[in-house]
mmCIF file of C-alpha atoms in Angstrom:
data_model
loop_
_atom_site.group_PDB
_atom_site.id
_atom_site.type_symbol
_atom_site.label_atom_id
_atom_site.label_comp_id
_atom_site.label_asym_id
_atom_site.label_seq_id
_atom_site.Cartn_x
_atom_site.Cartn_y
_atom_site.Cartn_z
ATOM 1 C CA UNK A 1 11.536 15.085 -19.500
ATOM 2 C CA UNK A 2 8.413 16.162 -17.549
ATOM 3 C CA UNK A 3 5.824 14.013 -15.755
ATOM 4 C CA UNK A 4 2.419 15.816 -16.782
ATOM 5 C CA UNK A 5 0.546 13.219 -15.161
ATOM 6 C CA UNK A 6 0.904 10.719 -12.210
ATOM 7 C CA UNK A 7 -2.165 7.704 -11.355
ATOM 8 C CA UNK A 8 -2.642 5.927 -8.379
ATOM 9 C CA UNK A 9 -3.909 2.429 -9.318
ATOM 10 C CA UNK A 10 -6.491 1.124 -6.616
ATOM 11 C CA UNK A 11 -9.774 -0.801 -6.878
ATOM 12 C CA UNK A 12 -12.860 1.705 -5.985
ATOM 13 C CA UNK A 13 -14.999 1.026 -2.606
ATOM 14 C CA UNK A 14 -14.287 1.305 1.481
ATOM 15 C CA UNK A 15 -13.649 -2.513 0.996
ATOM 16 C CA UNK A 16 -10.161 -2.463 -0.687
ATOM 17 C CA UNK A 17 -9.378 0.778 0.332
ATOM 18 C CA UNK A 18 -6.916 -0.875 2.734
ATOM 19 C CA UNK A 19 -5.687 -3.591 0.408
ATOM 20 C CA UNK A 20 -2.334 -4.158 -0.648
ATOM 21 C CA UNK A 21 -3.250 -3.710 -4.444
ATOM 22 C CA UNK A 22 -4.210 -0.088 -2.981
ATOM 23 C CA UNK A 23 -0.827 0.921 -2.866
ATOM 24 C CA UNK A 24 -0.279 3.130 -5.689
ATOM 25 C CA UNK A 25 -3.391 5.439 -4.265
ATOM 26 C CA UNK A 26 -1.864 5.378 -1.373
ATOM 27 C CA UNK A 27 0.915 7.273 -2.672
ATOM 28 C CA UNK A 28 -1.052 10.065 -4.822
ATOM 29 C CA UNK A 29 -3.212 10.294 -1.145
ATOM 30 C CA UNK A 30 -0.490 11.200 0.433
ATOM 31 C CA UNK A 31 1.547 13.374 -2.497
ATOM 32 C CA UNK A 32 -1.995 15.272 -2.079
ATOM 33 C CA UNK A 33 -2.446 15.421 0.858
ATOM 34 C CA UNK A 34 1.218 17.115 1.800
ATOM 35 C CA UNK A 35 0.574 19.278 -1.038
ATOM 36 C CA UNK A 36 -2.850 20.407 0.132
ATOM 37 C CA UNK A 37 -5.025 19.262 -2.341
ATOM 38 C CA UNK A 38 -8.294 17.655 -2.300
ATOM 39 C CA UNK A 39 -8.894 14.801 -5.150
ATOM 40 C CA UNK A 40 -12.277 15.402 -6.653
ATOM 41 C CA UNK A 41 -14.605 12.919 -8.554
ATOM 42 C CA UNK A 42 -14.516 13.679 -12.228
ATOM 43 C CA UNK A 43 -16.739 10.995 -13.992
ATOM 44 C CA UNK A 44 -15.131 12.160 -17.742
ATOM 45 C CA UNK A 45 -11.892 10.805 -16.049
ATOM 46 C CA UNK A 46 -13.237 7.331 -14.236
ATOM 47 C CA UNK A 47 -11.716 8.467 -11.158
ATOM 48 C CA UNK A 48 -10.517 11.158 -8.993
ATOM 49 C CA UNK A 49 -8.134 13.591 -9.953
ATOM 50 C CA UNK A 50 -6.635 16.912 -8.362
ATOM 51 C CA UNK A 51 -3.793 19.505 -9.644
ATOM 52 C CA UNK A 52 -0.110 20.082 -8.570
ATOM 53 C CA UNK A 53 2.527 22.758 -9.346
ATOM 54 C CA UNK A 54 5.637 20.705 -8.489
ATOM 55 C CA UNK A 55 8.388 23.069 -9.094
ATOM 56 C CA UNK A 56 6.820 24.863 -11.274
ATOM 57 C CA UNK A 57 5.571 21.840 -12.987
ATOM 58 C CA UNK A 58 1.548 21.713 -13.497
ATOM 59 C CA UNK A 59 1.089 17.891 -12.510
ATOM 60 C CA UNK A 60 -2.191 16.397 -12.937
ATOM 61 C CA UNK A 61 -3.390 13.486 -10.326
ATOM 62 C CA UNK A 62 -5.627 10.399 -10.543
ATOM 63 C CA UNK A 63 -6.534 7.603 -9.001
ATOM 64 C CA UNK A 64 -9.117 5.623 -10.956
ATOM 65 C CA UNK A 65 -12.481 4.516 -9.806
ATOM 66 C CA UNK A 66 -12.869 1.721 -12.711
ATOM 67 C CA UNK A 67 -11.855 -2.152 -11.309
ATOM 68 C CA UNK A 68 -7.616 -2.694 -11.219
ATOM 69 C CA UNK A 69 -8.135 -4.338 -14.936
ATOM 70 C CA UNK A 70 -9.721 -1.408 -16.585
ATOM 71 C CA UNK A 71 -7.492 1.120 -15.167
ATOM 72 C CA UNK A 72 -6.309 1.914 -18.224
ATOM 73 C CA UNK A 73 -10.299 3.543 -19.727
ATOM 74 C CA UNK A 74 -9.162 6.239 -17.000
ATOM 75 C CA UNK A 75 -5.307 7.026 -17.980
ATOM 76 C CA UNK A 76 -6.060 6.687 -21.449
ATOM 77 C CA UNK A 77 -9.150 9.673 -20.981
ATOM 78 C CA UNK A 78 -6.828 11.779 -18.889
ATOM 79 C CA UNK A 79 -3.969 11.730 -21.323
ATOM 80 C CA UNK A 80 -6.293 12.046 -23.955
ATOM 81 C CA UNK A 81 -8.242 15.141 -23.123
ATOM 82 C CA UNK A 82 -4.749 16.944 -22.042
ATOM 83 C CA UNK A 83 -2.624 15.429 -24.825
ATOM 84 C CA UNK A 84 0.007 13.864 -22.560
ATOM 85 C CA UNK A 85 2.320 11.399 -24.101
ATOM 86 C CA UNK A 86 2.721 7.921 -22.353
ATOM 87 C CA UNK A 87 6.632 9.266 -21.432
ATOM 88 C CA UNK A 88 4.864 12.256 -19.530
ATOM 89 C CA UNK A 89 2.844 9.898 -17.179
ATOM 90 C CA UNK A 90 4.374 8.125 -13.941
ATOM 91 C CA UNK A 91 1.828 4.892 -12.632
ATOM 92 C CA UNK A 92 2.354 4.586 -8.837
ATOM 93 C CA UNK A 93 1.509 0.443 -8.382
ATOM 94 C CA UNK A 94 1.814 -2.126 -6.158
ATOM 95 C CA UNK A 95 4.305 -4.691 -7.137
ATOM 96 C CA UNK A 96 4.965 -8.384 -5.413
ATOM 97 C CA UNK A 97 9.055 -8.813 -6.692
ATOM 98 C CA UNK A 98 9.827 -6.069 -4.227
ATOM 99 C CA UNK A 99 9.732 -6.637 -0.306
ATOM 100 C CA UNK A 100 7.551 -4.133 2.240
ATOM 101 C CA UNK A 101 9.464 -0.959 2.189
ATOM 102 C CA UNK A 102 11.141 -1.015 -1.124
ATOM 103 C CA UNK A 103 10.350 1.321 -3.827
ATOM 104 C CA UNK A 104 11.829 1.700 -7.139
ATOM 105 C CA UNK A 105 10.848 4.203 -10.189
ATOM 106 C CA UNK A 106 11.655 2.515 -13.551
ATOM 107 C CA UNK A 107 10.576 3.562 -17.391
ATOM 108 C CA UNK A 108 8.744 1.038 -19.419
ATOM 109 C CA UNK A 109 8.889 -2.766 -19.087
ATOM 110 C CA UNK A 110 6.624 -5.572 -19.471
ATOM 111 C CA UNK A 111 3.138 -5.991 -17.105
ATOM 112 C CA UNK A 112 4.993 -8.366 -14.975
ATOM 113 C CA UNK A 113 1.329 -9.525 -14.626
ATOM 114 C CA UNK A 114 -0.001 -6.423 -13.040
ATOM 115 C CA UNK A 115 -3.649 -6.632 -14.277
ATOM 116 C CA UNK A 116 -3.815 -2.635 -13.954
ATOM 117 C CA UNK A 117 -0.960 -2.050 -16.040
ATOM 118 C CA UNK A 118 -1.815 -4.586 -18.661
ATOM 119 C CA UNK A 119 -4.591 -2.331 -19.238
ATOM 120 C CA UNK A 120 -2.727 0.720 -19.571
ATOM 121 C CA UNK A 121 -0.636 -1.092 -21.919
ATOM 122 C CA UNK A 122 -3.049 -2.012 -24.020
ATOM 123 C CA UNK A 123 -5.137 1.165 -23.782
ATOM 124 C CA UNK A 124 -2.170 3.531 -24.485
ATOM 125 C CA UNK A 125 -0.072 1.275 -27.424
ATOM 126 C CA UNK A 126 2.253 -2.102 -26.626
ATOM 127 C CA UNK A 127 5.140 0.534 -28.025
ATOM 128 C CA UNK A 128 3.728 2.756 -25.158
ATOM 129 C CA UNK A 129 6.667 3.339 -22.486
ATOM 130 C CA UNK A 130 5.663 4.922 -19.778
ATOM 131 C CA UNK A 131 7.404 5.635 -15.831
ATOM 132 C CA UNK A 132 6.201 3.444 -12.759
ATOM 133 C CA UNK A 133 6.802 4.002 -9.239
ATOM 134 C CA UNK A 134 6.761 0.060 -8.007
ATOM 135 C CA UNK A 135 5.864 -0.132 -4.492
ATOM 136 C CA UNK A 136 6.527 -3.559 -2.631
ATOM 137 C CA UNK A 137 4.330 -5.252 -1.082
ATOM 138 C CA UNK A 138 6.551 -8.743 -1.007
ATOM 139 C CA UNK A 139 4.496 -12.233 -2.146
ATOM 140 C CA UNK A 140 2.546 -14.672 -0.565
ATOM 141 C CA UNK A 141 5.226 -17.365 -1.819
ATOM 142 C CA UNK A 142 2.374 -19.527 -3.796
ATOM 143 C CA UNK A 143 1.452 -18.172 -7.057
ATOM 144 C CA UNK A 144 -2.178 -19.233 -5.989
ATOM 145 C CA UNK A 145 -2.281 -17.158 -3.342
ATOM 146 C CA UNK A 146 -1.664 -14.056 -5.036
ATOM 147 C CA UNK A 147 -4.798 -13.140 -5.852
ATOM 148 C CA UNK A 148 -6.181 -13.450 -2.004
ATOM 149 C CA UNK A 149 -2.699 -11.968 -0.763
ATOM 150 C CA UNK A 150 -3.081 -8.613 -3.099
ATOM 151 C CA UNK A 151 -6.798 -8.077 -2.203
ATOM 152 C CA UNK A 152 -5.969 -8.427 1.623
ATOM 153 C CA UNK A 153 -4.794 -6.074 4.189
ATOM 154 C CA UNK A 154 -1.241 -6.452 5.195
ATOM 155 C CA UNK A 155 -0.379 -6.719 9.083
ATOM 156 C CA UNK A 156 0.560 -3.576 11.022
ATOM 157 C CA UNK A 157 4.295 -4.172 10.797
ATOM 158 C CA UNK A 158 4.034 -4.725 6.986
ATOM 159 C CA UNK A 159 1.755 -2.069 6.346
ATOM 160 C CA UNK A 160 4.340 0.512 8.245
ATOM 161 C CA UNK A 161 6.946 -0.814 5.931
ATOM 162 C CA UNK A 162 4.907 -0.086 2.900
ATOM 163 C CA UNK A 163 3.981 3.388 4.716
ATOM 164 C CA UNK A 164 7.644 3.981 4.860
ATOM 165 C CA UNK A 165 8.444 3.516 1.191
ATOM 166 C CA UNK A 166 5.116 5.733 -0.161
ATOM 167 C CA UNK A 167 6.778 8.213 2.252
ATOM 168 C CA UNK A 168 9.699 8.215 0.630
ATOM 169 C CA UNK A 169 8.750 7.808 -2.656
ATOM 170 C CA UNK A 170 6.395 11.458 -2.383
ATOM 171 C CA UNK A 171 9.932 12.920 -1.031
ATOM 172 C CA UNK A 172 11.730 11.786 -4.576
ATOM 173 C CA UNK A 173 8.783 13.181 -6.743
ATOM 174 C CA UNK A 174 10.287 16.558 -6.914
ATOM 175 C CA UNK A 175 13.575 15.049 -7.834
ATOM 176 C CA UNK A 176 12.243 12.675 -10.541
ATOM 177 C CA UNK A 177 10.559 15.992 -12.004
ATOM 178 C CA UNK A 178 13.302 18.502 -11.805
ATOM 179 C CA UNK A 179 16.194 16.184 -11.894
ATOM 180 C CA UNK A 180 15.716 12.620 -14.001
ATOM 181 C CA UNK A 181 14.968 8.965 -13.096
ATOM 182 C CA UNK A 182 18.559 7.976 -11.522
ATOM 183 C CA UNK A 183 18.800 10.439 -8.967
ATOM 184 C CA UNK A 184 15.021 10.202 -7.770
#
């Protein structure tokens, strides 16, 4: 198994750039940025996107430019031009079941009621299984806060927390490509 492609979900503009929902670009930032490589605006691709070798892996990056609920117009693009199956693509996200500094790479599941990857899903095929790197970001503890809570910056302490875990998680990419899911 071979991740061909790996997305970054974010909502575009300096205003959420700091957001917890932001997360998941966060990661592919900083994959990038320790790999030298610039992200460039491709408009074909509703986002930006740059190139990896990862151990001799060609990897492609993006992080979309479309809202968090149409996320999936830009993976399904991507994997369409290049032909990459759903099982080839890891989607880096934010996710609220997992506390500030936790990570955790799974394959498939449900949405959990992750607007981004409810797109995906539905873009790419319910049957669609693909790898996500969930990256917590803990909850507000009201259901009606969510929404407020994901779109807001988290606090300095929090947001080193989250730091942390990205950190980590860019460390256990090379694993999770030349090794498998339960060792990464």
């Amino acid at each position: 198994m071979t991740i061909k492609l790996i997305v970054g979900l974010a909502n575009p503009g300096s205003e959420y750039f700091a957001t917890r929902h932001n997360a998941g670009a966060w990661y592919v930032d900083l994959l990038a940025k320790r790999h030298r490589q610039l992200l460039k605006e491709e408009s074909k691709f509703y986002g930006y996107t740059g190139r990896l070798t990862l151990c001799g892996n060609d990897v492609r990056l993006l992080v979309p430019t479309t809202f968090m609920n149409l996320s999936g117009k830009a993976v399904a693009a991507i994997a369409s031009f290049y032909q990459f199956a759903p099982r080839e693509i890891l989607v880096a996200h934010d996710e609220l079941n997992l506390l500030p500094g936790k990570a955790q790479i799974r394959f498939g599941g449900s949405h959990g009621g992750h607007n981004g990857l409810k797109d995906i899903i539905r873009r790419l095929g319910h049957d669609a299984n693909f790898h996500r790197l969930r990256i917590g970001i803990g909850h507000p503890g009201n259901k009606n806060k969510v929404v407020h809570f994901v779109l807001g910056k988290p606090k300095a302490a929090e947001h080193q927390l989250i730091a942390s875990a990205i950190d980590e998680a860019v460390c256990c990419t090379e694993i999770l490509i030349t090794q498998d899911i339960v060792k990464a």
